[in-house]
PDB file of C-alpha atoms in Angstrom:
ATOM      1  CA  MET A 981      -8.160 -24.799   6.095  1.00  0.00           C
ATOM      2  CA  GLN A 982      -7.451 -24.977   2.341  1.00  0.00           C
ATOM      3  CA  PHE A 983      -5.046 -22.395   0.950  1.00  0.00           C
ATOM      4  CA  ALA A 984      -3.201 -21.287  -2.285  1.00  0.00           C
ATOM      5  CA  PHE A 985      -0.053 -19.152  -3.155  1.00  0.00           C
ATOM      6  CA  ILE A 986      -0.003 -16.536  -5.820  1.00  0.00           C
ATOM      7  CA  ILE A 987       3.715 -15.508  -6.705  1.00  0.00           C
ATOM      8  CA  ASN A 988       4.594 -12.459  -8.232  1.00  0.00           C
ATOM      9  CA  PRO A 989       7.750 -13.649  -9.893  1.00  0.00           C
ATOM     10  CA  TYR A 990       9.022 -10.128 -10.377  1.00  0.00           C
ATOM     11  CA  SER A 991       9.154  -9.407  -6.467  1.00  0.00           C
ATOM     12  CA  ALA A 992      12.091  -9.867  -4.638  1.00  0.00           C
ATOM     13  CA  LYS A 993      14.497  -9.321  -7.430  1.00  0.00           C
ATOM     14  CA  LYS A 994      12.763 -12.161  -9.415  1.00  0.00           C
ATOM     15  CA  ASN A 995      14.047 -14.633  -7.021  1.00  0.00           C
ATOM     16  CA  TYR A 996      11.202 -16.634  -6.066  1.00  0.00           C
ATOM     17  CA  GLN A 997      12.573 -20.012  -6.386  1.00  0.00           C
ATOM     18  CA  PRO A 998      14.037 -20.606  -2.984  1.00  0.00           C
ATOM     19  CA  PHE A 999      10.574 -20.034  -1.603  1.00  0.00           C
ATOM     20  CA  LEU A1000       9.110 -22.409  -3.788  1.00  0.00           C
ATOM     21  CA  ASP A1001      11.562 -24.873  -2.994  1.00  0.00           C
ATOM     22  CA  SER A1002      10.681 -24.369   0.698  1.00  0.00           C
ATOM     23  CA  LEU A1003       6.963 -24.404   0.197  1.00  0.00           C
ATOM     24  CA  ARG A1004       7.290 -27.820  -1.634  1.00  0.00           C
ATOM     25  CA  LYS A1005       9.543 -29.240   1.303  1.00  0.00           C
ATOM     26  CA  LYS A1006       6.784 -28.126   4.107  1.00  0.00           C
ATOM     27  CA  VAL A1007       3.624 -29.004   1.902  1.00  0.00           C
ATOM     28  CA  ASP A1008       2.595 -31.950  -0.058  1.00  0.00           C
ATOM     29  CA  ASN A1009       1.678 -30.848  -3.512  1.00  0.00           C
ATOM     30  CA  PRO A1010       1.063 -27.195  -2.557  1.00  0.00           C
ATOM     31  CA  LEU A1011      -1.590 -25.317  -4.727  1.00  0.00           C
ATOM     32  CA  TYR A1012       0.191 -22.167  -6.269  1.00  0.00           C
ATOM     33  CA  LEU A1013       0.490 -20.161  -9.332  1.00  0.00           C
ATOM     34  CA  VAL A1014       3.522 -18.082 -10.372  1.00  0.00           C
ATOM     35  CA  SER A1015       1.476 -15.474 -12.064  1.00  0.00           C
ATOM     36  CA  LYS A1016       2.261 -13.926 -15.382  1.00  0.00           C
ATOM     37  CA  SER A1017      -0.391 -11.124 -15.449  1.00  0.00           C
ATOM     38  CA  LEU A1018      -3.259  -9.590 -13.699  1.00  0.00           C
ATOM     39  CA  GLN A1019      -5.598 -12.071 -15.816  1.00  0.00           C
ATOM     40  CA  ASP A1020      -3.668 -15.054 -14.850  1.00  0.00           C
ATOM     41  CA  THR A1021      -4.004 -14.196 -10.960  1.00  0.00           C
ATOM     42  CA  GLU A1022      -7.787 -13.450 -11.705  1.00  0.00           C
ATOM     43  CA  ASP A1023      -8.320 -16.741 -13.353  1.00  0.00           C
ATOM     44  CA  PHE A1024      -6.543 -18.632 -10.698  1.00  0.00           C
ATOM     45  CA  ILE A1025      -8.842 -17.215  -7.980  1.00  0.00           C
ATOM     46  CA  GLN A1026     -11.940 -17.784  -9.788  1.00  0.00           C
ATOM     47  CA  ASN A1027     -10.898 -21.329 -10.642  1.00  0.00           C
ATOM     48  CA  ASN A1028     -10.105 -22.234  -7.275  1.00  0.00           C
ATOM     49  CA  TRP A1029     -12.815 -20.075  -5.325  1.00  0.00           C
ATOM     50  CA  GLU A1030     -14.878 -22.907  -4.291  1.00  0.00           C
ATOM     51  CA  ASN A1031     -12.017 -25.174  -2.845  1.00  0.00           C
ATOM     52  CA  VAL A1032      -9.860 -22.447  -1.321  1.00  0.00           C
ATOM     53  CA  ASP A1033     -10.309 -20.502   2.135  1.00  0.00           C
ATOM     54  CA  VAL A1034      -7.006 -18.572   2.282  1.00  0.00           C
ATOM     55  CA  PHE A1035      -5.324 -16.994  -0.696  1.00  0.00           C
ATOM     56  CA  VAL A1036      -1.719 -16.126   0.115  1.00  0.00           C
ATOM     57  CA  ALA A1037      -0.163 -13.150  -1.799  1.00  0.00           C
ATOM     58  CA  VAL A1038       3.721 -13.687  -2.397  1.00  0.00           C
ATOM     59  CA  GLY A1039       4.873 -10.244  -3.139  1.00  0.00           C
ATOM     60  CA  GLY A1040       4.878  -6.628  -2.390  1.00  0.00           C
ATOM     61  CA  ASP A1041       2.079  -4.196  -1.601  1.00  0.00           C
ATOM     62  CA  GLY A1042       1.113  -4.038  -4.999  1.00  0.00           C
ATOM     63  CA  THR A1043       1.021  -7.685  -5.491  1.00  0.00           C
ATOM     64  CA  ILE A1044      -1.325  -7.833  -2.091  1.00  0.00           C
ATOM     65  CA  SER A1045      -3.477  -5.089  -3.315  1.00  0.00           C
ATOM     66  CA  VAL A1046      -4.270  -6.973  -6.672  1.00  0.00           C
ATOM     67  CA  VAL A1047      -5.265 -10.338  -4.881  1.00  0.00           C
ATOM     68  CA  ALA A1048      -6.985  -8.347  -1.907  1.00  0.00           C
ATOM     69  CA  GLN A1049      -9.271  -6.901  -4.471  1.00  0.00           C
ATOM     70  CA  LYS A1050     -10.713 -10.180  -5.513  1.00  0.00           C
ATOM     71  CA  LEU A1051     -11.768 -11.014  -1.900  1.00  0.00           C
ATOM     72  CA  ILE A1052     -13.333  -8.025  -0.576  1.00  0.00           C
ATOM     73  CA  ASN A1053     -16.981  -8.514   0.729  1.00  0.00           C
ATOM     74  CA  THR A1054     -16.317 -12.268   0.650  1.00  0.00           C
ATOM     75  CA  GLU A1055     -15.672 -15.048   3.244  1.00  0.00           C
ATOM     76  CA  LYS A1056     -12.168 -15.606   1.921  1.00  0.00           C
ATOM     77  CA  ILE A1057      -9.229 -14.631   3.736  1.00  0.00           C
ATOM     78  CA  LEU A1058      -6.146 -12.767   2.653  1.00  0.00           C
ATOM     79  CA  ALA A1059      -2.567 -13.990   3.870  1.00  0.00           C
ATOM     80  CA  VAL A1060       0.869 -12.565   2.981  1.00  0.00           C
ATOM     81  CA  PHE A1061       4.241 -13.742   2.345  1.00  0.00           C
ATOM     82  CA  PRO A1062       6.466 -10.512   1.922  1.00  0.00           C
ATOM     83  CA  ALA A1063       8.630 -10.310  -0.925  1.00  0.00           C
ATOM     84  CA  GLY A1064       8.524  -6.602  -1.853  1.00  0.00           C
ATOM     85  CA  SER A1065      10.950  -3.773  -1.770  1.00  0.00           C
ATOM     86  CA  GLY A1066       9.137  -1.831   1.044  1.00  0.00           C
ATOM     87  CA  ASN A1067       6.414  -4.409   2.510  1.00  0.00           C
ATOM     88  CA  GLY A1068       4.343  -1.837   4.249  1.00  0.00           C
ATOM     89  CA  PHE A1069       1.308  -3.832   4.567  1.00  0.00           C
ATOM     90  CA  SER A1070       2.928  -6.895   5.810  1.00  0.00           C
ATOM     91  CA  ASN A1071       4.894  -4.940   8.420  1.00  0.00           C
ATOM     92  CA  GLU A1072       1.353  -3.453   9.659  1.00  0.00           C
ATOM     93  CA  ASN A1073      -0.253  -6.889   9.760  1.00  0.00           C
ATOM     94  CA  ASN A1074       2.498  -8.937  11.486  1.00  0.00           C
ATOM     95  CA  PHE A1075       3.323 -11.138   8.435  1.00  0.00           C
ATOM     96  CA  ASN A1076       6.981 -11.903   8.102  1.00  0.00           C
ATOM     97  CA  LYS A1077       9.194 -14.403   5.894  1.00  0.00           C
ATOM     98  CA  ASN A1078       9.168 -17.201   8.277  1.00  0.00           C
ATOM     99  CA  LEU A1079       7.065 -19.554   6.200  1.00  0.00           C
ATOM    100  CA  ASP A1080       6.654 -21.988   9.220  1.00  0.00           C
ATOM    101  CA  VAL A1081       5.008 -19.256  11.177  1.00  0.00           C
ATOM    102  CA  LEU A1082       2.685 -18.405   8.138  1.00  0.00           C
ATOM    103  CA  LEU A1083       1.523 -22.066   7.780  1.00  0.00           C
ATOM    104  CA  ALA A1084       0.716 -22.419  11.583  1.00  0.00           C
ATOM    105  CA  LYS A1085      -1.452 -19.249  11.507  1.00  0.00           C
ATOM    106  CA  ILE A1086      -3.319 -20.834   8.273  1.00  0.00           C
ATOM    107  CA  ARG A1087      -3.831 -23.906  10.474  1.00  0.00           C
ATOM    108  CA  LYS A1088      -5.510 -22.207  13.200  1.00  0.00           C
ATOM    109  CA  GLY A1089      -7.680 -20.135  10.661  1.00  0.00           C
ATOM    110  CA  LYS A1090      -8.076 -16.877  12.613  1.00  0.00           C
ATOM    111  CA  TYR A1091      -8.943 -13.741  10.899  1.00  0.00           C
ATOM    112  CA  LYS A1092      -9.782  -9.980  11.369  1.00  0.00           C
ATOM    113  CA  GLU A1093     -11.687  -7.688   9.133  1.00  0.00           C
ATOM    114  CA  ILE A1094      -9.967  -4.447   7.936  1.00  0.00           C
ATOM    115  CA  ASP A1095     -10.895  -1.388   5.903  1.00  0.00           C
ATOM    116  CA  THR A1096      -9.746  -1.009   2.235  1.00  0.00           C
ATOM    117  CA  PHE A1097     -10.578   2.260   0.241  1.00  0.00           C
ATOM    118  CA  MET A1098     -10.969   3.384  -3.317  1.00  0.00           C
ATOM    119  CA  VAL A1099      -9.317   6.286  -5.295  1.00  0.00           C
ATOM    120  CA  ASN A1100     -11.779   6.891  -8.091  1.00  0.00           C
ATOM    121  CA  ASP A1101     -11.930   3.429  -9.386  1.00  0.00           C
ATOM    122  CA  HIS A1102      -8.473   2.086  -8.096  1.00  0.00           C
ATOM    123  CA  PHE A1103      -8.607  -0.210  -5.080  1.00  0.00           C
ATOM    124  CA  SER A1104      -6.175   0.165  -2.309  1.00  0.00           C
ATOM    125  CA  ILE A1105      -5.140  -1.488   1.012  1.00  0.00           C
ATOM    126  CA  ASN A1106      -2.208   0.332   2.457  1.00  0.00           C
ATOM    127  CA  VAL A1107      -0.965   3.943   1.513  1.00  0.00           C
ATOM    128  CA  SER A1108      -1.750   5.725  -1.746  1.00  0.00           C
ATOM    129  CA  GLY A1109      -0.782   9.189  -2.973  1.00  0.00           C
ATOM    130  CA  THR A1110       0.241  12.128  -5.425  1.00  0.00           C
ATOM    131  CA  GLY A1111       2.674  14.684  -5.585  1.00  0.00           C
ATOM    132  CA  PHE A1112       6.100  14.028  -4.605  1.00  0.00           C
ATOM    133  CA  ASP A1113       5.864  10.589  -3.699  1.00  0.00           C
ATOM    134  CA  GLY A1114       3.884   9.623  -6.856  1.00  0.00           C
ATOM    135  CA  LYS A1115       6.811  11.154  -9.055  1.00  0.00           C
ATOM    136  CA  VAL A1116       9.267   9.175  -6.904  1.00  0.00           C
ATOM    137  CA  VAL A1117       7.460   5.885  -7.541  1.00  0.00           C
ATOM    138  CA  LYS A1118       7.456   6.513 -11.067  1.00  0.00           C
ATOM    139  CA  GLN A1119      11.086   7.261 -11.151  1.00  0.00           C
ATOM    140  CA  PHE A1120      11.815   4.258  -8.665  1.00  0.00           C
ATOM    141  CA  GLU A1121      10.183   1.675 -11.180  1.00  0.00           C
ATOM    142  CA  LYS A1122      12.821   2.485 -13.927  1.00  0.00           C
ATOM    143  CA  THR A1123      15.678   1.228 -11.191  1.00  0.00           C
ATOM    144  CA  SER A1124      16.384  -1.954  -9.684  1.00  0.00           C
ATOM    145  CA  ARG A1125      14.087  -1.056  -6.702  1.00  0.00           C
ATOM    146  CA  GLY A1126      15.397  -1.416  -3.125  1.00  0.00           C
ATOM    147  CA  PHE A1127      15.502   0.875  -0.283  1.00  0.00           C
ATOM    148  CA  LYS A1128      18.879   2.572  -1.416  1.00  0.00           C
ATOM    149  CA  ASN A1129      17.636   3.276  -4.502  1.00  0.00           C
ATOM    150  CA  TYR A1130      14.198   4.513  -3.196  1.00  0.00           C
ATOM    151  CA  ILE A1131      16.180   6.974  -1.056  1.00  0.00           C
ATOM    152  CA  LYS A1132      18.614   8.244  -3.846  1.00  0.00           C
ATOM    153  CA  VAL A1133      15.472   8.969  -6.215  1.00  0.00           C
ATOM    154  CA  SER A1134      13.749  10.549  -3.373  1.00  0.00           C
ATOM    155  CA  ILE A1135      16.584  12.896  -2.769  1.00  0.00           C
ATOM    156  CA  LYS A1136      17.252  13.791  -6.581  1.00  0.00           C
ATOM    157  CA  THR A1137      13.543  14.365  -6.823  1.00  0.00           C
ATOM    158  CA  PHE A1138      12.970  16.450  -3.877  1.00  0.00           C
ATOM    159  CA  PHE A1139      15.129  19.360  -5.181  1.00  0.00           C
ATOM    160  CA  ASN A1140      13.491  19.350  -8.500  1.00  0.00           C
ATOM    161  CA  TYR A1141       9.712  19.069  -7.582  1.00  0.00           C
ATOM    162  CA  LYS A1142       7.271  21.910  -8.085  1.00  0.00           C
ATOM    163  CA  PRO A1143       4.482  21.702  -5.392  1.00  0.00           C
ATOM    164  CA  ILE A1144       1.267  20.273  -6.596  1.00  0.00           C
ATOM    165  CA  LYS A1145      -2.211  22.540  -6.332  1.00  0.00           C
ATOM    166  CA  ILE A1146      -5.243  20.975  -4.359  1.00  0.00           C
ATOM    167  CA  LYS A1147      -8.722  22.188  -4.279  1.00  0.00           C
ATOM    168  CA  PHE A1148     -11.375  20.495  -2.138  1.00  0.00           C
ATOM    169  CA  PHE A1149     -14.963  20.414  -3.182  1.00  0.00           C
ATOM    170  CA  ASP A1150     -16.452  20.152   0.450  1.00  0.00           C
ATOM    171  CA  GLU A1151     -17.064  23.811   1.908  1.00  0.00           C
ATOM    172  CA  SER A1152     -15.722  22.500   5.513  1.00  0.00           C
ATOM    173  CA  TYR A1153     -12.158  21.483   3.853  1.00  0.00           C
ATOM    174  CA  LYS A1154     -11.805  24.434   1.650  1.00  0.00           C
ATOM    175  CA  GLN A1155      -9.368  25.955   4.263  1.00  0.00           C
ATOM    176  CA  TYR A1156      -6.880  23.404   3.037  1.00  0.00           C
ATOM    177  CA  ASN A1157      -6.895  24.324  -0.531  1.00  0.00           C
ATOM    178  CA  GLY A1158      -3.397  25.254  -1.663  1.00  0.00           C
ATOM    179  CA  LYS A1159       0.084  23.919  -2.581  1.00  0.00           C
ATOM    180  CA  TYR A1160       1.549  21.057  -1.199  1.00  0.00           C
ATOM    181  CA  LEU A1161       4.655  18.520  -1.791  1.00  0.00           C
ATOM    182  CA  MET A1162       2.282  15.626  -1.735  1.00  0.00           C
ATOM    183  CA  LEU A1163      -1.140  14.283  -0.545  1.00  0.00           C
ATOM    184  CA  ASN A1164      -1.177  10.605   0.912  1.00  0.00           C
ATOM    185  CA  ILE A1165      -4.170   8.939   1.954  1.00  0.00           C
ATOM    186  CA  ALA A1166      -3.315   6.224   4.605  1.00  0.00           C
ATOM    187  CA  ASN A1167      -5.173   3.391   5.578  1.00  0.00           C
ATOM    188  CA  THR A1168      -2.158   1.975   7.697  1.00  0.00           C
ATOM    189  CA  ARG A1169       0.533   3.775   9.218  1.00  0.00           C
ATOM    190  CA  GLN A1170       3.577   3.266   7.095  1.00  0.00           C
ATOM    191  CA  PHE A1171       4.587   3.368   3.310  1.00  0.00           C
ATOM    192  CA  GLY A1172       6.868   0.235   3.905  1.00  0.00           C
ATOM    193  CA  ASN A1173      10.511   0.120   5.257  1.00  0.00           C
ATOM    194  CA  ASN A1174       9.177   1.316   8.678  1.00  0.00           C
ATOM    195  CA  ALA A1175       8.531   4.773   7.181  1.00  0.00           C
ATOM    196  CA  TYR A1176       5.587   6.057   9.240  1.00  0.00           C
ATOM    197  CA  ILE A1177       3.713   8.587   7.329  1.00  0.00           C
ATOM    198  CA  ALA A1178       0.469   8.613   9.464  1.00  0.00           C
ATOM    199  CA  PRO A1179       1.518   7.138  13.011  1.00  0.00           C
ATOM    200  CA  MET A1180      -2.075   7.407  14.268  1.00  0.00           C
ATOM    201  CA  ALA A1181      -3.882   5.730  11.321  1.00  0.00           C
ATOM    202  CA  SER A1182      -6.023   2.687  11.870  1.00  0.00           C
ATOM    203  CA  LYS A1183      -6.815   0.013   9.380  1.00  0.00           C
ATOM    204  CA  SER A1184     -10.296  -0.647  11.053  1.00  0.00           C
ATOM    205  CA  ASP A1185     -11.659   2.607  12.128  1.00  0.00           C
ATOM    206  CA  GLY A1186     -13.635   3.244   9.029  1.00  0.00           C
ATOM    207  CA  LEU A1187     -11.316   6.139   8.386  1.00  0.00           C
ATOM    208  CA  VAL A1188      -8.292   7.101   6.223  1.00  0.00           C
ATOM    209  CA  ASP A1189      -5.807   9.612   7.321  1.00  0.00           C
ATOM    210  CA  LEU A1190      -5.427  12.393   4.529  1.00  0.00           C
ATOM    211  CA  VAL A1191      -1.781  13.625   5.007  1.00  0.00           C
ATOM    212  CA  LEU A1192      -1.141  16.939   3.448  1.00  0.00           C
ATOM    213  CA  VAL A1193       2.607  17.838   3.330  1.00  0.00           C
ATOM    214  CA  LYS A1194       3.818  21.342   2.350  1.00  0.00           C
ATOM    215  CA  LYS A1195       7.089  21.727   0.939  1.00  0.00           C
ATOM    216  CA  PHE A1196       9.644  22.395   3.378  1.00  0.00           C
ATOM    217  CA  PRO A1197      13.053  23.656   3.643  1.00  0.00           C
ATOM    218  CA  LEU A1198      16.227  21.892   3.527  1.00  0.00           C
ATOM    219  CA  THR A1199      16.806  22.523   7.038  1.00  0.00           C
ATOM    220  CA  TYR A1200      13.635  20.485   8.173  1.00  0.00           C
ATOM    221  CA  SER A1201      14.108  17.694   5.795  1.00  0.00           C
ATOM    222  CA  ALA A1202      16.404  15.573   8.638  1.00  0.00           C
ATOM    223  CA  PHE A1203      13.783  16.507  11.241  1.00  0.00           C
ATOM    224  CA  PHE A1204      10.911  15.248   8.985  1.00  0.00           C
ATOM    225  CA  ALA A1205      12.865  12.089   8.077  1.00  0.00           C
ATOM    226  CA  PHE A1206      13.503  11.156  11.721  1.00  0.00           C
ATOM    227  CA  ARG A1207      10.040  11.899  12.951  1.00  0.00           C
ATOM    228  CA  MET A1208       8.828   9.751  10.107  1.00  0.00           C
ATOM    229  CA  PHE A1209      11.060   6.760  10.916  1.00  0.00           C
ATOM    230  CA  THR A1210      10.442   6.967  14.727  1.00  0.00           C
ATOM    231  CA  LYS A1211       6.628   7.090  14.512  1.00  0.00           C
ATOM    232  CA  ARG A1212       6.693  10.898  15.576  1.00  0.00           C
ATOM    233  CA  LEU A1213       5.017  12.900  12.533  1.00  0.00           C
ATOM    234  CA  LYS A1214       2.133  15.002  13.687  1.00  0.00           C
ATOM    235  CA  ASP A1215       0.352  18.088  12.864  1.00  0.00           C
ATOM    236  CA  ASP A1216       2.658  21.279  12.396  1.00  0.00           C
ATOM    237  CA  GLU A1217       3.516  24.093  10.056  1.00  0.00           C
ATOM    238  CA  TYR A1218       4.305  21.534   7.179  1.00  0.00           C
ATOM    239  CA  VAL A1219       2.082  18.630   8.066  1.00  0.00           C
ATOM    240  CA  THR A1220      -1.693  18.224   8.309  1.00  0.00           C
ATOM    241  CA  TYR A1221      -3.868  15.198   9.080  1.00  0.00           C
ATOM    242  CA  LEU A1222      -7.471  15.147   8.121  1.00  0.00           C
ATOM    243  CA  PRO A1223      -9.244  11.812   8.842  1.00  0.00           C
ATOM    244  CA  VAL A1224     -11.945  11.055   6.635  1.00  0.00           C
ATOM    245  CA  SER A1225     -14.331   8.364   5.501  1.00  0.00           C
ATOM    246  CA  GLU A1226     -14.965   9.926   2.173  1.00  0.00           C
ATOM    247  CA  ILE A1227     -13.726  13.165   0.045  1.00  0.00           C
ATOM    248  CA  GLU A1228     -13.418  14.836  -3.187  1.00  0.00           C
ATOM    249  CA  PHE A1229     -10.608  17.013  -4.586  1.00  0.00           C
ATOM    250  CA  LYS A1230      -9.028  18.325  -7.839  1.00  0.00           C
ATOM    251  CA  VAL A1231      -5.338  18.059  -8.177  1.00  0.00           C
ATOM    252  CA  ASN A1232      -3.288  19.534 -11.029  1.00  0.00           C
ATOM    253  CA  THR A1233      -1.200  16.121 -11.719  1.00  0.00           C
ATOM    254  CA  LYS A1234      -2.141  12.865 -13.008  1.00  0.00           C
ATOM    255  CA  THR A1235       0.740  11.179 -11.297  1.00  0.00           C
ATOM    256  CA  TRP A1236       0.007   8.962  -8.394  1.00  0.00           C
ATOM    257  CA  HIS A1237       0.806   5.670  -6.647  1.00  0.00           C
ATOM    258  CA  ILE A1238      -1.537   3.312  -5.281  1.00  0.00           C
ATOM    259  CA  ASP A1239      -0.106   1.133  -2.725  1.00  0.00           C
ATOM    260  CA  GLY A1240       3.498   1.746  -4.171  1.00  0.00           C
ATOM    261  CA  GLU A1241       2.381   1.123  -7.747  1.00  0.00           C
ATOM    262  CA  PHE A1242       2.617   4.136 -10.406  1.00  0.00           C
ATOM    263  CA  LYS A1243      -0.524   4.933 -11.743  1.00  0.00           C
ATOM    264  CA  LYS A1244      -2.211   7.872 -13.960  1.00  0.00           C
ATOM    265  CA  ILE A1245      -5.365   9.311 -12.357  1.00  0.00           C
ATOM    266  CA  LYS A1246      -7.364  12.257 -13.563  1.00  0.00           C
ATOM    267  CA  SER A1247      -9.188  14.625 -11.521  1.00  0.00           C
ATOM    268  CA  PRO A1248     -11.622  15.058  -9.942  1.00  0.00           C
ATOM    269  CA  VAL A1249     -10.499  12.515  -7.488  1.00  0.00           C
ATOM    270  CA  HIS A1250     -12.907  10.564  -5.385  1.00  0.00           C
ATOM    271  CA  VAL A1251     -11.771   8.846  -2.230  1.00  0.00           C
ATOM    272  CA  LYS A1252     -14.050   6.294  -0.281  1.00  0.00           C
ATOM    273  CA  VAL A1253     -13.479   4.072   2.443  1.00  0.00           C
ATOM    274  CA  LEU A1254     -14.943   0.612   2.430  1.00  0.00           C
ATOM    275  CA  PRO A1255     -15.242  -0.390   5.953  1.00  0.00           C
ATOM    276  CA  LYS A1256     -14.131  -3.880   7.295  1.00  0.00           C
ATOM    277  CA  SER A1257     -14.229  -5.223   4.003  1.00  0.00           C
ATOM    278  CA  LEU A1258     -11.489  -7.469   3.924  1.00  0.00           C
ATOM    279  CA  LYS A1259     -10.581 -10.585   6.066  1.00  0.00           C
ATOM    280  CA  ILE A1260      -6.899 -11.013   6.620  1.00  0.00           C
ATOM    281  CA  LEU A1261      -5.220 -13.693   8.809  1.00  0.00           C
ATOM    282  CA  ILE A1262      -3.908 -13.143  12.125  1.00  0.00           C
TER     283      ILE A1262
END
């Protein structure tokens, strides 16, 4: 199968050269792009569309999402070489930093179809959300990234963050109207760094898990973190899971993250699953 690599030069602390050196040693005249912009990526995919079967995103969830959006509902296959700070989508789909393994998978050319989803006009593949984690991502993007900085920003934000107000349009969900610490839309199980916000989520069931988390007391925070990192989060007095294929609601904030990238999104918010819309390498 013919393949091409799209490299986000700002991922992995801007140190993509070792990957490129390794690729050149293992592949004769590899086809690749060190992307300078979204338009750069789009042009590269379009210009190589007829001759490439597998497009490999080299970066984090945001980079993967940008590439994946151009491949949905087509015969083209997405592959990933993880180079982000959290790598949630890569972790959930068994992509690692072993280039030999990735090249062997490409030669076999096997794939599966997974769901993606939209938040208004924003495309998402992994986990998106608003409230506390949207604010954290906004602040996190001002740092040098890394898991330690994410934890520092999360703790600082938690103590100062006021709950958001959510109002659902559908009568059957109005019982869930109220104030929440955060709302997440999970197509896969984890944010990244093996933090499992939705341990029961499936990326191929035609549904996303809407995760509603109420602001909890400090005494519950360690328990919440323990459950999240051990895949044990479940419905309780602070956490509610709503599996949905489509839903609409209002929320009194524009601060969102889409696959870990900060975005401003106005209400009302319309979430819609795109079932089996993306082919990924296995």
